[in-house]
CSV table of C-alpha atoms in Angstrom, one decimal:
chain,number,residue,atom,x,y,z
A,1,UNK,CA,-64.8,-55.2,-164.6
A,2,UNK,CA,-65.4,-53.3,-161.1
A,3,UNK,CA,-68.3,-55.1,-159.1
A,4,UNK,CA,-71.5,-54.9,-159.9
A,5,UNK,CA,-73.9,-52.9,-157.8
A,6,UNK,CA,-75.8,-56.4,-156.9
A,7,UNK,CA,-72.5,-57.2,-155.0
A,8,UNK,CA,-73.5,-57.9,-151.3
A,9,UNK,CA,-71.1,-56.5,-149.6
A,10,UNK,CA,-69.6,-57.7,-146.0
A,11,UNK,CA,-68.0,-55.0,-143.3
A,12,UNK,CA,-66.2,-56.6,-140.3
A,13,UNK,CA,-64.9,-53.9,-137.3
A,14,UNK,CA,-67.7,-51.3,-136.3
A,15,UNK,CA,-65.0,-48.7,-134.5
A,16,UNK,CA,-64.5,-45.4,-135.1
A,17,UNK,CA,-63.3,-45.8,-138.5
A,18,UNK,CA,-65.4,-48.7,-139.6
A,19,UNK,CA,-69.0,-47.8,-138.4
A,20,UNK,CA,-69.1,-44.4,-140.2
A,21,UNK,CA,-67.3,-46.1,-143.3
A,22,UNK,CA,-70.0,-49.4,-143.3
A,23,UNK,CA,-72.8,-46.7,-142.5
A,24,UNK,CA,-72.3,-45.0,-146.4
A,25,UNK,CA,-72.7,-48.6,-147.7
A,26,UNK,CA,-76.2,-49.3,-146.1
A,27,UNK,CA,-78.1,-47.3,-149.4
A,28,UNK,CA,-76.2,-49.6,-152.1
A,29,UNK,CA,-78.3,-51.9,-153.8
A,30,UNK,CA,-76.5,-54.9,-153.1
A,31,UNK,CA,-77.1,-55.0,-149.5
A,32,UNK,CA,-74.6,-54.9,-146.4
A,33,UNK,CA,-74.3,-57.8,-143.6
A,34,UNK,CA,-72.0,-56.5,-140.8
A,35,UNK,CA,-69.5,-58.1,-137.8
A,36,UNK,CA,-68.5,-57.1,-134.6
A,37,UNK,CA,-67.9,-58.6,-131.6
A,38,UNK,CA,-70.0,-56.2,-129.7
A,39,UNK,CA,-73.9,-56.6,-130.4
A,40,UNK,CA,-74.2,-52.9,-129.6
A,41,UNK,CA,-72.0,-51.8,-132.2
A,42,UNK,CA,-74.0,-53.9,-134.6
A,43,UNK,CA,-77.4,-53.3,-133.5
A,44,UNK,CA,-77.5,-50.1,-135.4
A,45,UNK,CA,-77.2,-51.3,-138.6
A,46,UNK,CA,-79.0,-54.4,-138.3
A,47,UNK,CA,-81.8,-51.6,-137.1
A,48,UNK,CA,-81.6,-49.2,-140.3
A,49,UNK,CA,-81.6,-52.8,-142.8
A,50,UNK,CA,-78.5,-54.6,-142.7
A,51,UNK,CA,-78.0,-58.0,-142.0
A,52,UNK,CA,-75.8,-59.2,-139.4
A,53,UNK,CA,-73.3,-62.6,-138.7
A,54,UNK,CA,-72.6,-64.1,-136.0
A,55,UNK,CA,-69.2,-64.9,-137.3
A,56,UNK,CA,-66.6,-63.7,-140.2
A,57,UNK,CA,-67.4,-67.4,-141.9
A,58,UNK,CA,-70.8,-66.8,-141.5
A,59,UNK,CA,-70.8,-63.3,-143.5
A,60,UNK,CA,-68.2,-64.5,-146.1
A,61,UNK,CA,-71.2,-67.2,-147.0
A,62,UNK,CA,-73.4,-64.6,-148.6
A,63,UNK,CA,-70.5,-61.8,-149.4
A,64,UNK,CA,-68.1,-61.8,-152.5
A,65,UNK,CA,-66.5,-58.5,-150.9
A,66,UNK,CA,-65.3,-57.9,-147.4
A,67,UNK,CA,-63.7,-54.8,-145.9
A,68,UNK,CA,-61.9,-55.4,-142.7
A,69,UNK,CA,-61.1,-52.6,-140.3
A,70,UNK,CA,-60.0,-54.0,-136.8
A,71,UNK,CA,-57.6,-52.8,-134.5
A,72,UNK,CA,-53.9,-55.1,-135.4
A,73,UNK,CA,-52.5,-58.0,-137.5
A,74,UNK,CA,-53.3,-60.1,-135.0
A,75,UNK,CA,-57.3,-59.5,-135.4
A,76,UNK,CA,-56.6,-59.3,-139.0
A,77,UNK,CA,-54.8,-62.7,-139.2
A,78,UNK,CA,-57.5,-63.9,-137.1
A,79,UNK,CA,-60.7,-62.7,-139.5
A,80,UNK,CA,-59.3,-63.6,-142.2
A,81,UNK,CA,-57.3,-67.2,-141.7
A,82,UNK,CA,-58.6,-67.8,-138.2
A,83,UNK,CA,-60.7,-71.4,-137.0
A,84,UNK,CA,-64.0,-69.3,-138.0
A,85,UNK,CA,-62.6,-66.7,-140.5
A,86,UNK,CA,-63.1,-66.0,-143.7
A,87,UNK,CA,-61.5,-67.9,-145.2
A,88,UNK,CA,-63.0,-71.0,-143.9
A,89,UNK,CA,-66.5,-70.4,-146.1
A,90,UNK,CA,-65.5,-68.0,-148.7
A,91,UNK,CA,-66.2,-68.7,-152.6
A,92,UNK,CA,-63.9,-68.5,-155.0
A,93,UNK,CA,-63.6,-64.8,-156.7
A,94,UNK,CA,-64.2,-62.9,-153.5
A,95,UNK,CA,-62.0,-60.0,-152.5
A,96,UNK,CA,-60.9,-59.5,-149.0
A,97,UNK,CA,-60.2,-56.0,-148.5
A,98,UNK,CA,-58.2,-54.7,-145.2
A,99,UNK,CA,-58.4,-51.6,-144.2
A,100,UNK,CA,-56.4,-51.6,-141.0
A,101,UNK,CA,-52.6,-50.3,-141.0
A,102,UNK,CA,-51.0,-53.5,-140.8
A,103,UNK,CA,-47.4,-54.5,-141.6
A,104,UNK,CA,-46.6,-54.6,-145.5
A,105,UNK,CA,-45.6,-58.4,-144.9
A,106,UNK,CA,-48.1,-59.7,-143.1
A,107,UNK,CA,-50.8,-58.6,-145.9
A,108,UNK,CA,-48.3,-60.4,-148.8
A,109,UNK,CA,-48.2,-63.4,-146.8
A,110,UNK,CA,-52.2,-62.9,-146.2
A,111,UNK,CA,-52.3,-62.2,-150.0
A,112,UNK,CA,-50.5,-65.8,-150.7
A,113,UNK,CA,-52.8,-68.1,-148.4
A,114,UNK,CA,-55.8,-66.6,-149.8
A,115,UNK,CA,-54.9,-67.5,-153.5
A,116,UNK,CA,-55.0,-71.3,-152.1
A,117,UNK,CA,-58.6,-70.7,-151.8
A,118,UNK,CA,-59.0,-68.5,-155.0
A,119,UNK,CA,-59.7,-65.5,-153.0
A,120,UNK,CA,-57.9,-62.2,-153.6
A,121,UNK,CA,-56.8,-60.0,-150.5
A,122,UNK,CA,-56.4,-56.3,-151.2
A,123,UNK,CA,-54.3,-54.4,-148.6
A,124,UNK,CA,-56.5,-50.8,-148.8
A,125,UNK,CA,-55.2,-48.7,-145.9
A,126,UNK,CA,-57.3,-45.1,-145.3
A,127,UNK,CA,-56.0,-41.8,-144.2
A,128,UNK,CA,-58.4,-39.0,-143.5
A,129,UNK,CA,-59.1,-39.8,-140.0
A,130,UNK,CA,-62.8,-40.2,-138.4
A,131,UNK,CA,-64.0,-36.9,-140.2
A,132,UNK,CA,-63.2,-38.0,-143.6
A,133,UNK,CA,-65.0,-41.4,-142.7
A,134,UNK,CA,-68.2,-40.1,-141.5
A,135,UNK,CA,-67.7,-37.4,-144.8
A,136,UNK,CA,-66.9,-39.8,-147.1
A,137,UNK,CA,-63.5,-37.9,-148.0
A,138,UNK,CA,-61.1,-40.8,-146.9
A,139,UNK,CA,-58.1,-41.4,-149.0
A,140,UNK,CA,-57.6,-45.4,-149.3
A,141,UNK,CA,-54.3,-46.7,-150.7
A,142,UNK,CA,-54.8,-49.9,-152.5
A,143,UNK,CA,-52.3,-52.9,-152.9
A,144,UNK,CA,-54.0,-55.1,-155.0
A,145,UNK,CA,-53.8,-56.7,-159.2
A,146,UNK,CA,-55.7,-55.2,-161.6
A,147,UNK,CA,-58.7,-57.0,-161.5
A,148,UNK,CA,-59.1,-56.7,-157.8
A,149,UNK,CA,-58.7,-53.1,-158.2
A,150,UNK,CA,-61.4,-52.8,-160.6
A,151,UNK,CA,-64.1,-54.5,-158.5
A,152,UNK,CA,-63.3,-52.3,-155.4
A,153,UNK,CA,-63.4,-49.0,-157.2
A,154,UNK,CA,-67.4,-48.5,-157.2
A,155,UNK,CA,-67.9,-49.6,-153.7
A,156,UNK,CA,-64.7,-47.8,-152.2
A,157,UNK,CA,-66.4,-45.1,-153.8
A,158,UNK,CA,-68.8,-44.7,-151.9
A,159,UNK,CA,-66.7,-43.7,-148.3
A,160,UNK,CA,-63.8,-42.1,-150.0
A,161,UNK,CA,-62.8,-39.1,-152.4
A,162,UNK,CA,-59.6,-40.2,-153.3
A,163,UNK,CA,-58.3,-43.9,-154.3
A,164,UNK,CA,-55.1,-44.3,-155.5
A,165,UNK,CA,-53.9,-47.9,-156.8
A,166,UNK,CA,-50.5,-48.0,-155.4
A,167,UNK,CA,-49.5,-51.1,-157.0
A,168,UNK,CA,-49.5,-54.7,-156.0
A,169,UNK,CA,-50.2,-56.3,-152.6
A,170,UNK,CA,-48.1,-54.7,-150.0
A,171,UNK,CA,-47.9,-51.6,-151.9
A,172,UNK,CA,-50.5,-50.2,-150.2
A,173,UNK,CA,-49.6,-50.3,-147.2
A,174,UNK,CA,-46.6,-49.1,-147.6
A,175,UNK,CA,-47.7,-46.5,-148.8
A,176,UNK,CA,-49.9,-45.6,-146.0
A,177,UNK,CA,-46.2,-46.0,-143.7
A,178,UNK,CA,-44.7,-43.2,-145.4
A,179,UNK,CA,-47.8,-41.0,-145.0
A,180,UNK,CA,-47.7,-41.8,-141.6
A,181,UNK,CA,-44.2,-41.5,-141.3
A,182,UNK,CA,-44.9,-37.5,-142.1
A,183,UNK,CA,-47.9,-37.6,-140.2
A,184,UNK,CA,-46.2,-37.8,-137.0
A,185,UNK,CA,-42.5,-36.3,-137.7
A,186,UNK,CA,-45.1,-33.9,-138.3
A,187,UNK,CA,-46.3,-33.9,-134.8
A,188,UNK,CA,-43.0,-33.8,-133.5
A,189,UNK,CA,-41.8,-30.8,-134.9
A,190,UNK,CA,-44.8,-29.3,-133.5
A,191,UNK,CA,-44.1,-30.3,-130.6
A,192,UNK,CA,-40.6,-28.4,-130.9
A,193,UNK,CA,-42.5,-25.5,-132.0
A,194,UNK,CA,-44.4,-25.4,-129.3
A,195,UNK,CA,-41.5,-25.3,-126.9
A,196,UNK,CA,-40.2,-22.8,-128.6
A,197,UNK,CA,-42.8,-20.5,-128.6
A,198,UNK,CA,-43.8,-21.1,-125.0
A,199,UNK,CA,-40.0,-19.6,-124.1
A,200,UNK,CA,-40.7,-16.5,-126.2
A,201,UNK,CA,-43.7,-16.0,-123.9
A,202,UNK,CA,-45.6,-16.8,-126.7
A,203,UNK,CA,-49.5,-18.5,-126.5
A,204,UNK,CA,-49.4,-21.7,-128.2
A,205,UNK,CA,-53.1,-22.3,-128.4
A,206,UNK,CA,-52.8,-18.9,-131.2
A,207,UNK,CA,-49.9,-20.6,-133.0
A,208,UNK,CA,-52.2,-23.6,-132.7
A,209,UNK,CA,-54.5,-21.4,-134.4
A,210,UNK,CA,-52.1,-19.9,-137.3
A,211,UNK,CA,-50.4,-23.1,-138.2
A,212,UNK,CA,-54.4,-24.8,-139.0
A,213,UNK,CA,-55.1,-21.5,-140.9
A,214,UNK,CA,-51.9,-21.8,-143.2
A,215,UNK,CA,-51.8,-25.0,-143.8
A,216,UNK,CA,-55.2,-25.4,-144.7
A,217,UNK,CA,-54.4,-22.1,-147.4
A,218,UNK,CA,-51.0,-23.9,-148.3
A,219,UNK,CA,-51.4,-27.8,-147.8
A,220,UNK,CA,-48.7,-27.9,-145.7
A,221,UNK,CA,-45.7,-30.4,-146.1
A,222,UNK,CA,-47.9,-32.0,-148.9
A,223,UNK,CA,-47.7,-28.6,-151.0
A,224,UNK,CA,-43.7,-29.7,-152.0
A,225,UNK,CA,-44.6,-33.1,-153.4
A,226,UNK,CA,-45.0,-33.0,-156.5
A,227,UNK,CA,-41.7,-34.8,-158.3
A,228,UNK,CA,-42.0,-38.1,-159.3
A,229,UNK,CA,-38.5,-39.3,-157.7
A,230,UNK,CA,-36.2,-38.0,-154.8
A,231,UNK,CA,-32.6,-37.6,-157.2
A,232,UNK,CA,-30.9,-34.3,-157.5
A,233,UNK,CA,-32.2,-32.2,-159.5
A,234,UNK,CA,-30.2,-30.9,-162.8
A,235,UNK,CA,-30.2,-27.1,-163.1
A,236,UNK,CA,-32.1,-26.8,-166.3
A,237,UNK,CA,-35.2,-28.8,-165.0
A,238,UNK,CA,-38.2,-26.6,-164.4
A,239,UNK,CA,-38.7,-27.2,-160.6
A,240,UNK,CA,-35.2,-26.5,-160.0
A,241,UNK,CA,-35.7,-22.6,-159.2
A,242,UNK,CA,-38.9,-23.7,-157.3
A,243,UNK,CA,-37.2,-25.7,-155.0
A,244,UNK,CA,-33.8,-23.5,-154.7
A,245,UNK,CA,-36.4,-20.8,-153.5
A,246,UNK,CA,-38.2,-22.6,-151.3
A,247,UNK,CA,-34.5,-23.5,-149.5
A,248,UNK,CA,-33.4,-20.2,-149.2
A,249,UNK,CA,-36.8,-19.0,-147.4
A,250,UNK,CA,-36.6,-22.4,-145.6
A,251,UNK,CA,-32.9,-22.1,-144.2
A,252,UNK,CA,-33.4,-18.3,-144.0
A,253,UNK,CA,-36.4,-18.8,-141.3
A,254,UNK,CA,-34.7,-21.9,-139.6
A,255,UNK,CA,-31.9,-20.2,-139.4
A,256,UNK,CA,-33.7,-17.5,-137.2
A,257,UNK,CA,-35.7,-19.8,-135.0
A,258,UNK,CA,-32.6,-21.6,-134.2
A,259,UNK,CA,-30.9,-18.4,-133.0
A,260,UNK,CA,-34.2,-17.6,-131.2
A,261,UNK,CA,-33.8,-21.0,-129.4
A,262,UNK,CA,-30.1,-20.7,-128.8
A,263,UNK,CA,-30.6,-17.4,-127.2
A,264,UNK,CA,-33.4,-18.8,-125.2
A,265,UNK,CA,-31.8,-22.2,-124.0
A,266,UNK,CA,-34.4,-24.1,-126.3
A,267,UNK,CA,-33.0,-27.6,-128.1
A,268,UNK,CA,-34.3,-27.4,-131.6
A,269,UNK,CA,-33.0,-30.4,-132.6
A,270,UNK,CA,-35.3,-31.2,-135.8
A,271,UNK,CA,-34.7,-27.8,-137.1
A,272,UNK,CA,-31.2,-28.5,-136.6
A,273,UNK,CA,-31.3,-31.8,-139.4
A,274,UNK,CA,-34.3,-29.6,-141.3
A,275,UNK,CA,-31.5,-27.1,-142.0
A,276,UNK,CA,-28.9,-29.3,-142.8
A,277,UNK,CA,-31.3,-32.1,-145.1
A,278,UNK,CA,-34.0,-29.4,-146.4
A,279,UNK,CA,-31.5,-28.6,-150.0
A,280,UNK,CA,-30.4,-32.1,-150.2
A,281,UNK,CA,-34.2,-33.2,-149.5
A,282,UNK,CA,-35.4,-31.0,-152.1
A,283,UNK,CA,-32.9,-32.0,-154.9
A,284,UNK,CA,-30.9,-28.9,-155.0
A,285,UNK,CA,-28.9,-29.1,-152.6
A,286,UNK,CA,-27.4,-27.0,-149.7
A,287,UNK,CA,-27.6,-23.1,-149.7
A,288,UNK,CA,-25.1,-21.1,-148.3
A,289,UNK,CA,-26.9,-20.4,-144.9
A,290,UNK,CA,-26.8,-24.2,-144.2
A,291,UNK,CA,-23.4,-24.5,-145.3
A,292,UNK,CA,-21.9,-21.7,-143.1
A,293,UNK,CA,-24.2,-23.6,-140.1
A,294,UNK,CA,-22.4,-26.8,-140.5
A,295,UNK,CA,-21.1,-28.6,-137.4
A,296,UNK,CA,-17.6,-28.3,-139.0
A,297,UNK,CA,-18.1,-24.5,-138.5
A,298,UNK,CA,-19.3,-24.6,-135.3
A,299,UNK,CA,-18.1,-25.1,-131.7
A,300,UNK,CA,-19.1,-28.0,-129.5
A,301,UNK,CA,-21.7,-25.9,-127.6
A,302,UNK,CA,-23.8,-24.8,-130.8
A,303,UNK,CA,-21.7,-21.6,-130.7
A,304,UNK,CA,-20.5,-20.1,-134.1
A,305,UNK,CA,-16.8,-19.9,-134.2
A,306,UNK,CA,-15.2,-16.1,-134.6
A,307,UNK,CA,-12.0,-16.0,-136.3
């Protein structure tokens, strides 16, 4: 049964993420009481109707949900299992919801002393960023049971557009790590780009400008994941040819920035594994344009070797 509406919920961390998040819940029927440890961050929900604690024990009196977005596992540990956290006053059957990106162990072991007090701790990492929390677009990855699931779905509901229950506790977390783990390989091979295109004499703010545009029209590195595991692919499976044609265009173009940078004296080491890994990555393997690339074919100064 997902929670009813009556459910007062409690929202501790008023930051960047978590006051426009705690903002959408102020209309809910149930009612909101908030923490921070700034009055200033509180004041303006306390203003438009909410209530507010002076401490995480004192909101977990009156609230039988909780989401908790502060800045490390530290501050989590501390809310939560802390001399005045939540723990020390909450009733049996609440859920304890963190929203921070902690580590994947540190919400399991979280998980495992709040069961000593029959309280359930979801791990609900968000990914969308400050404009998808004052939209009310986040994604939130949950690590919880079943049940827990079910009484966060409504509420959740009401700052995000996607929630995805990732599996048990821990699970989401980790997998907020791996979107991460794209997000900022990501960044880095922007970064590359950028040096690239700076030695061509190019402007970078306009490639800034391109690489938005397309990727909002494409989805980006999101637009290839769509298998349900990472093993080779057999020949007769139907995303075979999709992903054999997106390695030739991919080793075809990397192929020609890397070139580009060799001839300008630009290290393009990330395009230098994406050629190598991007078959292998993709479950079909190496083409023949990564192949004839290989170190083994190569001279010890990134030149090709001439017979």
């Amino acid at each position: 049964m997902s929670a009813p509406e009556s459910t007062r919920i409690g929202y501790i961390g008023l930051g960047n993420m978590g006051a426009p998040m705690a903002k959408r819940l102020l209309d809910r029927p149930g009612g909101l009481t908030v923490f921070d440890t700034r009055p200033e961050a509180v004041a303006p929900f306390t203003d438009a109707g909410a209530s507010g604690a002076a401490s995480p024990a004192e909101l977990a009196q009156t609230c039988t949900l909780v989401s908790v977005t502060v800045l490390d596992d530290a501050q989590v540990e501390d809310v939560v299992a802390g001399p005045d956290g939540l723990l020390s006053t909450a009733q049996p059957g609440t859920v304890i919801a963190i929203h921070s990106t902690i580590a994947d162990t540190t919400a399991v072991d979280l998980a495992a002393r709040c069961a000593e007090h029959g309280v359930e701790l979801v791990d609900a990492p968000i990914s969308g960023g400050a404009p998808g929390a004052k939209n009310g677009t986040l994604a939130v990855m949950v690590g919880a049971t079943d049940e827990a699931f079910a009484k966060v779905l409504e509420p959740f509901g009401t700052w995000a557009e996607l929630i995805v229950h990732a599996g048990p506790v821990g699970a989401g977390t980790r997998m907020k790590l791996a979107r991460n783990l794209l997000h900022f390989i990501s960044f880095t091979a922007a970064t590359e780009a950028q040096r690239l295109a700076e030695a061509a004499g190019l402007d970078i703010t306009e490639l800034g400008k391109v690489v938005r545009h397309t990727d909002a029209i494409t989805g980006g590195a999101g637009a290839i994941m769509w298998r349900d595991n990472t093993s080779p692919l057999d020949p007769d499976d139907g995303w075979f040819p999709v992903f054999s044609h997106v390695r030739a265009l991919g080793e075809k173009d990397l192929t020609l920035a890397l070139d580009l940078g060799e001839r300008l004296g630009v290290a393009l080491p990330l395009a230098t594994r994406a050629l190598t890994d991007l078959g292998p990555g993709l479950g079909v393997g190496s083409g023949d344009t990564a192949r004839s690339r290989s170190p083994r074919s190569r001279s010890p100064h990134g030149q090709k070797e001439h017979a």
